[in-house]
Coordinates of N, CA and C in Angstrom, one line a residue:
M1 N 144.3 96.4 49.8 CA 143.1 96.6 49.3 C 142.3 96.1 50.5
M2 N 142.4 95.1 51.3 CA 141.4 94.8 52.1 C 141.1 96.0 52.8
R3 N 142.2 96.8 53.7 CA 142.2 97.4 54.4 C 141.4 99.2 53.7
F4 N 141.9 99.4 52.4 CA 141.1 100.3 52.0 C 139.8 100.1 51.8
L5 N 138.8 98.8 51.3 CA 137.8 98.6 51.6 C 136.9 98.8 52.7
L6 N 138.0 98.4 53.9 CA 137.4 98.4 55.1 C 137.1 100.2 55.5
A7 N 138.2 101.2 54.9 CA 138.2 102.2 55.5 C 137.1 103.3 54.7
L8 N 136.8 102.7 53.7 CA 135.5 103.2 52.6 C 134.4 102.8 52.8
A9 N 134.2 101.7 53.7 CA 132.9 101.4 54.5 C 132.7 101.9 55.5
T10 N 133.8 102.2 56.1 CA 133.6 103.1 57.5 C 133.5 104.7 57.1
L11 N 134.0 105.1 56.4 CA 133.8 106.4 55.9 C 132.3 106.3 55.3
V12 N 131.6 105.4 54.5 CA 130.2 106.2 54.0 C 129.3 105.5 55.1
A13 N 129.3 104.7 56.3 CA 128.6 104.6 57.2 C 128.7 105.7 58.2
L14 N 129.6 106.6 58.3 CA 129.4 107.6 59.4 C 129.0 108.8 58.0
L15 N 129.3 108.8 57.2 CA 128.7 110.1 56.6 C 127.1 109.9 56.3
T16 N 126.8 108.5 56.2 CA 125.3 108.3 56.0 C 124.5 107.9 57.0
A17 N 125.3 108.0 58.2 CA 124.5 107.7 59.6 C 124.0 109.1 59.9
P18 N 122.7 109.0 60.5 CA 122.0 110.1 61.0 C 122.9 111.0 62.4
P19 N 123.0 112.5 62.8 CA 123.7 112.8 63.4 C 123.4 112.3 64.6
A20 N 124.4 112.1 65.7 CA 123.8 111.8 67.0 C 122.7 112.5 67.9
H21 N 122.3 113.7 67.5 CA 121.6 114.3 67.9 C 120.4 114.3 67.3
A22 N 120.5 113.6 66.2 CA 118.7 113.8 65.4 C 117.8 112.9 66.5
Q23 N 116.7 113.4 66.3 CA 115.7 112.7 67.0 C 114.5 112.4 66.2
M24 N 113.7 111.2 66.5 CA 113.0 110.8 65.7 C 111.6 111.3 66.5
Y25 N 110.6 112.0 65.9 CA 109.7 112.4 66.8 C 108.7 111.5 66.7
P26 N 107.7 111.5 68.0 CA 106.8 110.3 67.9 C 105.3 111.3 67.2
F27 N 104.5 109.8 66.8 CA 103.2 110.2 66.3 C 102.6 111.4 66.9
S28 N 102.4 110.7 68.3 CA 101.6 111.7 68.9 C 102.4 112.6 70.1
Q29 N 102.7 113.9 69.4 CA 103.4 114.7 70.3 C 102.3 115.3 71.9
R30 N 103.4 115.4 72.6 CA 103.0 115.9 73.7 C 102.5 117.3 73.7
G31 N 101.3 117.5 74.8 CA 100.8 118.8 74.7 C 100.3 119.2 76.3
T32 N 100.3 120.3 76.4 CA 100.0 120.9 77.9 C 98.9 122.3 77.7
V33 N 97.9 121.9 78.5 CA 96.7 123.0 78.4 C 96.2 123.4 80.0
G34 N 97.0 124.7 80.2 CA 96.5 125.4 81.3 C 95.4 126.5 81.5
Q35 N 94.8 126.2 82.3 CA 93.7 127.3 82.8 C 93.7 128.2 84.1
T36 N 93.8 129.3 84.1 CA 93.6 129.7 85.7 C 92.2 130.0 85.7
L37 N 91.5 129.2 86.4 CA 89.8 129.4 86.8 C 89.8 130.4 87.8
A38 N 89.2 131.4 88.1 CA 88.9 132.8 89.5 C 90.4 132.4 90.0
F39 N 90.8 131.9 90.9 CA 92.2 132.1 91.7 C 92.7 130.1 91.5
T40 N 92.6 129.4 90.9 CA 93.0 128.4 90.6 C 93.4 127.8 89.1
D41 N 94.6 127.0 89.3 CA 95.4 126.9 88.3 C 95.1 125.2 87.9
I42 N 94.5 125.2 86.7 CA 93.9 123.5 86.1 C 95.1 123.7 85.2
V43 N 95.8 122.5 85.3 CA 97.0 122.0 83.7 C 96.9 120.7 83.4
I44 N 96.5 120.4 82.4 CA 96.5 118.9 81.4 C 97.6 118.6 80.8
E45 N 98.0 117.3 81.0 CA 99.2 117.2 80.3 C 99.0 115.8 79.6
Y46 N 99.1 115.6 78.0 CA 98.8 114.6 77.4 C 99.3 114.1 76.5
G47 N 99.5 113.2 75.5 CA 99.8 112.8 74.4 C 98.7 113.0 73.2
R48 N 99.3 113.7 72.2 CA 98.1 114.3 71.2 C 97.9 113.3 70.1
P49 N 97.3 112.0 70.1 CA 96.8 111.2 68.9 C 96.5 111.8 68.0
T50 N 96.7 111.6 66.7 CA 95.9 111.9 65.6 C 95.2 111.1 64.6
A51 N 94.5 111.2 64.0 CA 93.4 110.0 63.4 C 94.0 109.3 62.4
R52 N 94.7 110.1 61.3 CA 95.4 109.7 60.1 C 94.6 108.8 59.6
G53 N 93.2 108.9 59.3 CA 92.4 108.3 58.6 C 91.9 107.3 59.0
R54 N 91.9 106.9 60.4 CA 91.5 105.6 61.3 C 90.1 105.9 61.6
T55 N 89.2 105.2 61.6 CA 87.9 105.1 62.4 C 88.2 105.3 64.0
L56 N 87.8 106.3 64.7 CA 88.3 106.3 66.0 C 87.3 105.6 66.7
F57 N 86.1 105.8 67.1 CA 85.3 105.4 68.2 C 84.7 104.2 67.6
G58 N 84.6 103.1 68.3 CA 83.9 102.0 67.7 C 85.0 101.1 67.2
E59 N 86.1 101.6 66.6 CA 87.5 100.9 66.2 C 88.6 100.7 67.0
L60 N 89.2 101.8 66.5 CA 90.5 102.5 67.3 C 90.4 102.4 68.7
V61 N 89.3 102.9 69.1 CA 88.9 103.0 70.7 C 87.6 102.7 70.7
P62 N 87.4 101.6 71.3 CA 86.5 100.4 71.1 C 85.3 100.9 72.2
W63 N 84.0 100.4 71.9 CA 83.0 100.6 72.8 C 83.1 100.1 74.0
D64 N 82.6 100.8 75.0 CA 82.3 100.1 76.2 C 83.6 99.2 76.9
K65 N 84.8 100.0 76.7 CA 86.1 99.6 77.6 C 86.8 100.5 77.8
I66 N 87.0 100.9 79.2 CA 87.9 102.4 79.6 C 89.0 102.2 78.7
W67 N 88.8 103.4 78.4 CA 90.1 104.1 77.5 C 90.7 105.6 78.2
H68 N 91.9 105.5 77.7 CA 92.7 106.8 78.4 C 92.7 107.9 77.5
P69 N 92.2 108.9 77.2 CA 92.1 109.6 76.2 C 93.4 110.5 76.3
G70 N 94.2 110.1 75.5 CA 95.9 110.7 75.5 C 96.3 109.7 74.4
A71 N 98.1 109.8 74.7 CA 98.8 108.7 73.7 C 100.3 108.6 75.0
D72 N 100.5 107.4 75.1 CA 101.7 106.5 75.7 C 101.4 107.0 77.2
N73 N 101.8 108.0 77.8 CA 101.6 108.2 79.3 C 100.2 108.4 79.4
A74 N 99.4 108.1 80.8 CA 98.2 108.5 81.2 C 98.0 109.9 81.3
T75 N 97.1 110.6 80.7 CA 96.9 112.1 81.1 C 96.6 112.5 82.2
S76 N 97.2 113.3 82.8 CA 96.8 113.9 83.7 C 96.7 115.5 83.6
I77 N 95.7 115.6 85.0 CA 94.9 116.9 85.3 C 95.2 117.5 86.6
T78 N 95.8 118.8 86.9 CA 96.2 118.6 88.5 C 95.4 119.9 88.7
F79 N 94.9 120.1 89.8 CA 93.9 121.0 90.4 C 94.9 122.0 91.4
A80 N 95.3 123.2 91.5 CA 96.0 124.1 92.3 C 95.3 124.1 94.1
H81 N 94.0 124.1 93.9 CA 92.9 124.2 94.8 C 91.5 123.3 94.8
D82 N 91.2 122.9 96.0 CA 89.7 122.1 95.7 C 88.8 122.6 94.6
V83 N 88.4 121.8 94.0 CA 87.4 122.2 92.8 C 86.0 121.4 93.1
E84 N 85.1 121.7 92.1 CA 83.5 121.0 92.0 C 84.1 120.8 90.5
V85 N 83.4 119.6 90.4 CA 83.2 119.0 89.1 C 82.1 118.5 89.0
E86 N 81.9 118.9 88.0 CA 79.7 118.7 87.7 C 79.1 118.8 89.0
G87 N 79.5 119.7 89.7 CA 78.7 120.0 90.9 C 79.1 119.1 92.1
R88 N 80.5 118.1 92.1 CA 80.6 117.3 92.9 C 82.3 118.0 93.6
P89 N 82.2 117.6 94.8 CA 83.8 118.2 95.3 C 84.6 117.3 95.1
L90 N 86.0 117.8 94.5 CA 87.1 117.1 94.4 C 88.2 117.9 94.9
T91 N 89.4 117.1 95.7 CA 90.4 117.8 96.1 C 91.4 118.0 95.4
A92 N 91.8 119.1 95.9 CA 93.4 119.4 95.1 C 94.3 118.6 94.9
G93 N 94.8 118.7 93.6 CA 95.8 117.4 93.4 C 96.0 116.8 92.0
A94 N 96.8 116.0 91.7 CA 96.9 115.4 90.6 C 96.0 114.0 90.0
Y95 N 95.5 113.7 89.2 CA 94.8 112.9 88.7 C 95.0 112.6 87.4
S96 N 94.7 111.2 87.0 CA 94.8 110.6 85.4 C 93.4 110.4 85.2
V97 N 93.4 111.1 83.8 CA 92.0 110.9 83.4 C 91.6 109.6 82.1
W98 N 90.3 109.0 82.5 CA 89.8 107.8 81.6 C 88.7 108.2 81.2
L99 N 88.2 107.2 80.1 CA 87.0 107.5 79.9 C 86.4 106.0 79.2
L100 N 85.1 105.9 79.6 CA 84.3 104.9 79.1 C 83.3 105.2 78.1
P101 N 83.9 105.0 76.6 CA 82.9 105.4 75.6 C 81.7 104.3 75.2
R102 N 80.7 105.0 75.2 CA 79.6 103.9 74.6 C 79.0 104.6 73.2
A103 N 78.5 103.7 72.6 CA 77.9 103.6 71.2 C 76.9 104.4 71.5
T104 N 75.8 104.6 72.6 CA 74.8 105.0 72.6 C 74.6 105.2 74.2
G105 N 74.1 106.2 74.9 CA 74.0 106.7 76.0 C 75.2 107.4 76.6
A106 N 75.2 107.8 77.9 CA 76.4 108.6 78.5 C 77.8 107.7 78.4
W107 N 78.9 108.5 78.6 CA 80.1 108.3 78.6 C 80.3 108.4 80.1
T108 N 81.4 107.3 80.4 CA 81.8 107.7 82.0 C 82.9 108.4 81.9
F109 N 83.2 109.4 82.3 CA 84.6 110.0 82.6 C 85.2 109.7 84.2
I110 N 86.2 109.3 84.1 CA 87.0 108.7 85.5 C 88.1 109.7 85.5
L111 N 87.8 110.2 87.0 CA 89.3 110.9 87.5 C 90.0 110.4 88.5
N112 N 91.4 109.4 88.4 CA 91.9 108.1 88.9 C 93.2 108.8 89.7
R113 N 93.3 108.5 90.8 CA 94.2 108.8 91.8 C 95.6 108.7 91.1
S114 N 95.6 107.5 90.7 CA 97.1 107.0 90.1 C 97.8 107.9 88.8
T115 N 98.6 108.5 89.2 CA 99.2 109.2 88.1 C 100.8 108.9 87.9
G116 N 101.5 109.4 86.8 CA 102.5 109.0 86.4 C 102.7 107.7 86.0
I117 N 101.9 107.4 85.3 CA 101.7 106.1 85.0 C 101.4 105.7 83.2
S118 N 101.7 104.6 82.8 CA 101.4 104.1 81.4 C 99.9 104.2 81.0
H119 N 99.6 104.4 79.7 CA 98.2 104.3 79.5 C 97.5 102.8 79.1
T120 N 98.0 102.2 79.8 CA 97.7 100.5 80.0 C 98.2 100.1 81.3
P121 N 97.7 99.5 81.7 CA 96.5 98.8 82.0 C 95.6 100.0 82.8
Y122 N 94.5 100.3 83.4 CA 93.7 101.2 84.0 C 93.8 100.7 85.0
P123 N 94.5 101.9 86.1 CA 94.8 101.3 87.4 C 93.7 100.6 88.2
G124 N 92.5 100.7 88.2 CA 91.3 100.1 88.8 C 90.6 101.1 89.2
A125 N 89.1 100.8 89.6 CA 88.2 101.5 90.8 C 88.4 101.7 91.8
A126 N 89.5 100.8 92.2 CA 89.7 101.0 93.8 C 90.4 102.6 94.2
T127 N 91.0 102.9 93.0 CA 92.0 104.5 93.0 C 91.0 105.3 92.6
D128 N 90.0 105.2 91.8 CA 89.2 106.1 91.5 C 88.7 107.3 92.3
A129 N 89.0 108.8 92.1 CA 88.5 109.8 92.6 C 87.1 110.2 92.3
M130 N 86.5 109.8 91.5 CA 85.5 110.5 90.7 C 85.2 109.4 89.7
R131 N 83.7 109.6 89.1 CA 83.3 109.0 88.0 C 82.0 109.7 87.8
L132 N 81.8 110.1 86.7 CA 80.6 111.1 86.2 C 79.9 110.5 84.8
E133 N 78.8 110.5 84.7 CA 78.0 109.8 83.7 C 77.8 111.3 82.8
L134 N 78.5 111.2 81.9 CA 78.1 112.7 80.9 C 77.7 112.0 79.2
M135 N 76.9 113.0 78.7 CA 76.3 112.7 77.4 C 77.5 113.3 76.0
P136 N 78.0 112.2 75.2 CA 78.8 113.0 74.5 C 78.1 113.7 73.4
S137 N 78.7 114.6 72.7 CA 78.0 115.6 71.8 C 78.8 115.6 70.6
D138 N 78.2 115.7 69.4 CA 78.7 115.8 67.7 C 79.7 117.2 68.0
A139 N 80.3 117.1 67.1 CA 81.1 118.3 67.1 C 82.0 118.3 65.7
S140 N 82.4 119.7 65.0 CA 83.3 119.6 63.9 C 84.5 118.9 64.2
Y141 N 84.7 118.1 63.1 CA 85.7 117.6 63.2 C 87.4 117.7 63.7
L142 N 87.6 117.2 64.5 CA 89.3 117.3 64.8 C 89.9 116.3 64.9
E143 N 91.1 116.3 64.1 CA 92.4 115.6 63.9 C 92.9 115.0 64.9
T144 N 93.2 115.9 66.1 CA 94.1 115.5 66.9 C 93.4 115.7 68.0
L145 N 93.7 114.7 68.9 CA 92.6 115.0 70.4 C 93.3 116.1 70.7
T146 N 91.9 116.9 71.4 CA 92.2 118.0 71.9 C 91.5 118.1 73.2
Y147 N 92.2 118.9 74.2 CA 91.7 119.2 75.7 C 91.6 120.6 75.5
A148 N 90.3 121.1 76.0 CA 90.4 122.9 75.4 C 89.1 123.2 76.5
F149 N 89.4 124.5 77.0 CA 88.4 125.2 77.7 C 87.6 126.2 77.0
P150 N 86.3 125.7 76.5 CA 85.8 126.8 75.3 C 84.8 127.6 75.9
V151 N 84.8 127.6 77.0 CA 83.5 128.4 78.1 C 84.4 128.8 79.4
I152 N 84.4 130.2 79.7 CA 85.0 130.4 80.9 C 84.3 131.6 81.5
Q153 N 83.5 131.5 82.9 CA 82.8 132.7 83.2 C 82.8 132.6 84.7
K154 N 83.8 133.4 84.8 CA 84.4 133.5 86.3 C 84.7 132.8 87.0
E155 N 84.2 131.9 88.0 CA 84.6 130.9 88.6 C 84.2 129.2 87.6
E156 N 83.5 129.4 86.8 CA 82.9 128.5 85.9 C 83.5 128.4 85.0
A157 N 83.9 126.7 84.3 CA 84.4 126.8 82.9 C 83.9 125.4 82.7
T158 N 84.2 125.1 81.3 CA 83.7 123.9 80.7 C 85.0 123.1 80.0
L159 N 85.0 121.9 80.6 CA 86.3 121.4 79.9 C 86.0 120.3 78.7
R160 N 86.3 120.6 77.4 CA 85.9 120.0 76.5 C 87.3 118.9 76.2
V161 N 86.7 117.4 76.3 CA 87.6 116.4 75.7 C 87.2 116.0 74.2
Q162 N 87.7 116.1 73.0 CA 87.1 115.8 71.4 C 88.1 115.4 70.8
W163 N 87.8 114.1 70.2 CA 88.9 114.0 69.1 C 87.6 113.2 68.0
G164 N 88.1 113.6 66.6 CA 86.8 113.0 65.8 C 85.9 114.1 65.9
T165 N 84.6 113.6 65.6 CA 83.5 114.4 65.6 C 82.8 114.0 67.0
L166 N 83.3 113.6 68.1 CA 82.6 113.6 69.3 C 83.4 114.2 70.4
G167 N 82.7 114.6 71.3 CA 83.4 115.1 72.5 C 82.4 114.8 73.7
V168 N 82.9 115.4 74.6 CA 82.3 114.9 76.2 C 82.9 116.5 76.9
D169 N 81.8 117.5 77.4 CA 81.8 118.5 78.5 C 81.7 118.0 79.6
V170 N 83.1 118.7 80.5 CA 82.6 118.6 82.0 C 82.7 120.2 82.5
R171 N 81.9 120.3 83.4 CA 81.8 121.3 84.3 C 82.7 121.8 85.1
I172 N 83.5 122.4 85.5 CA 84.1 122.7 86.9 C 84.0 123.8 87.3
K173 N 83.8 124.1 88.5 CA 83.7 125.4 89.4 C 84.8 125.3 90.2
A174 N 85.4 126.6 90.6 CA 86.5 127.1 91.4 C 86.0 128.0 92.3
P175 N 85.8 127.5 93.6 CA 84.7 128.4 94.5 C 86.2 129.1 95.5
F176 N 87.7 128.5 95.2 CA 88.5 129.1 96.2 C 88.8 130.6 96.3
R177 N 88.8 131.0 97.5 CA 88.9 132.6 97.4 C 89.9 132.9 98.7
P178 N 91.5 133.3 98.3 CA 92.4 134.1 98.9 C 92.1 134.2 100.4
D179 N 92.4 133.9 101.4 CA 92.3 134.9 102.3 C 92.7 136.7 102.4
A180 N 91.9 137.4 103.2 CA 92.1 138.9 103.0 C 92.1 139.3 103.6

């Protein structure tokens, strides 16, 4: 009888267990945004957190504290050629993206040379490639954090980082021209 019960318990466990190939999906799905601007490819890889009814800025994302706009791993942005960001030169390569949101006034947009890292802790100002002061703007509600290029004109584009009803626009210029 004991063998029968053990065999029955094993059978039930096997039949009710999820298959080995079953996957649990994360709350924050991975996303990639790519844009060719003139002759320069720009690629952003990030985790896409969703609001799920939470108050975003000021609670989930504290004011006056450096935050990585994404989930899990630090968001990366890669430029195939040298670019200008808000009129300042930036060398081609990969960078992590960070923001310092404020309840009033400009937010600080940070590109850091550390890549392939976790979203915490911030790697520090010593490895920053660029810091920009940008005014956030109100926008239509977006449930999921979004990086997009809503404006593209020849060699200039606007990168928008938005979550909820707040966003930051970053102007990028790609002056690279291939040799004739």
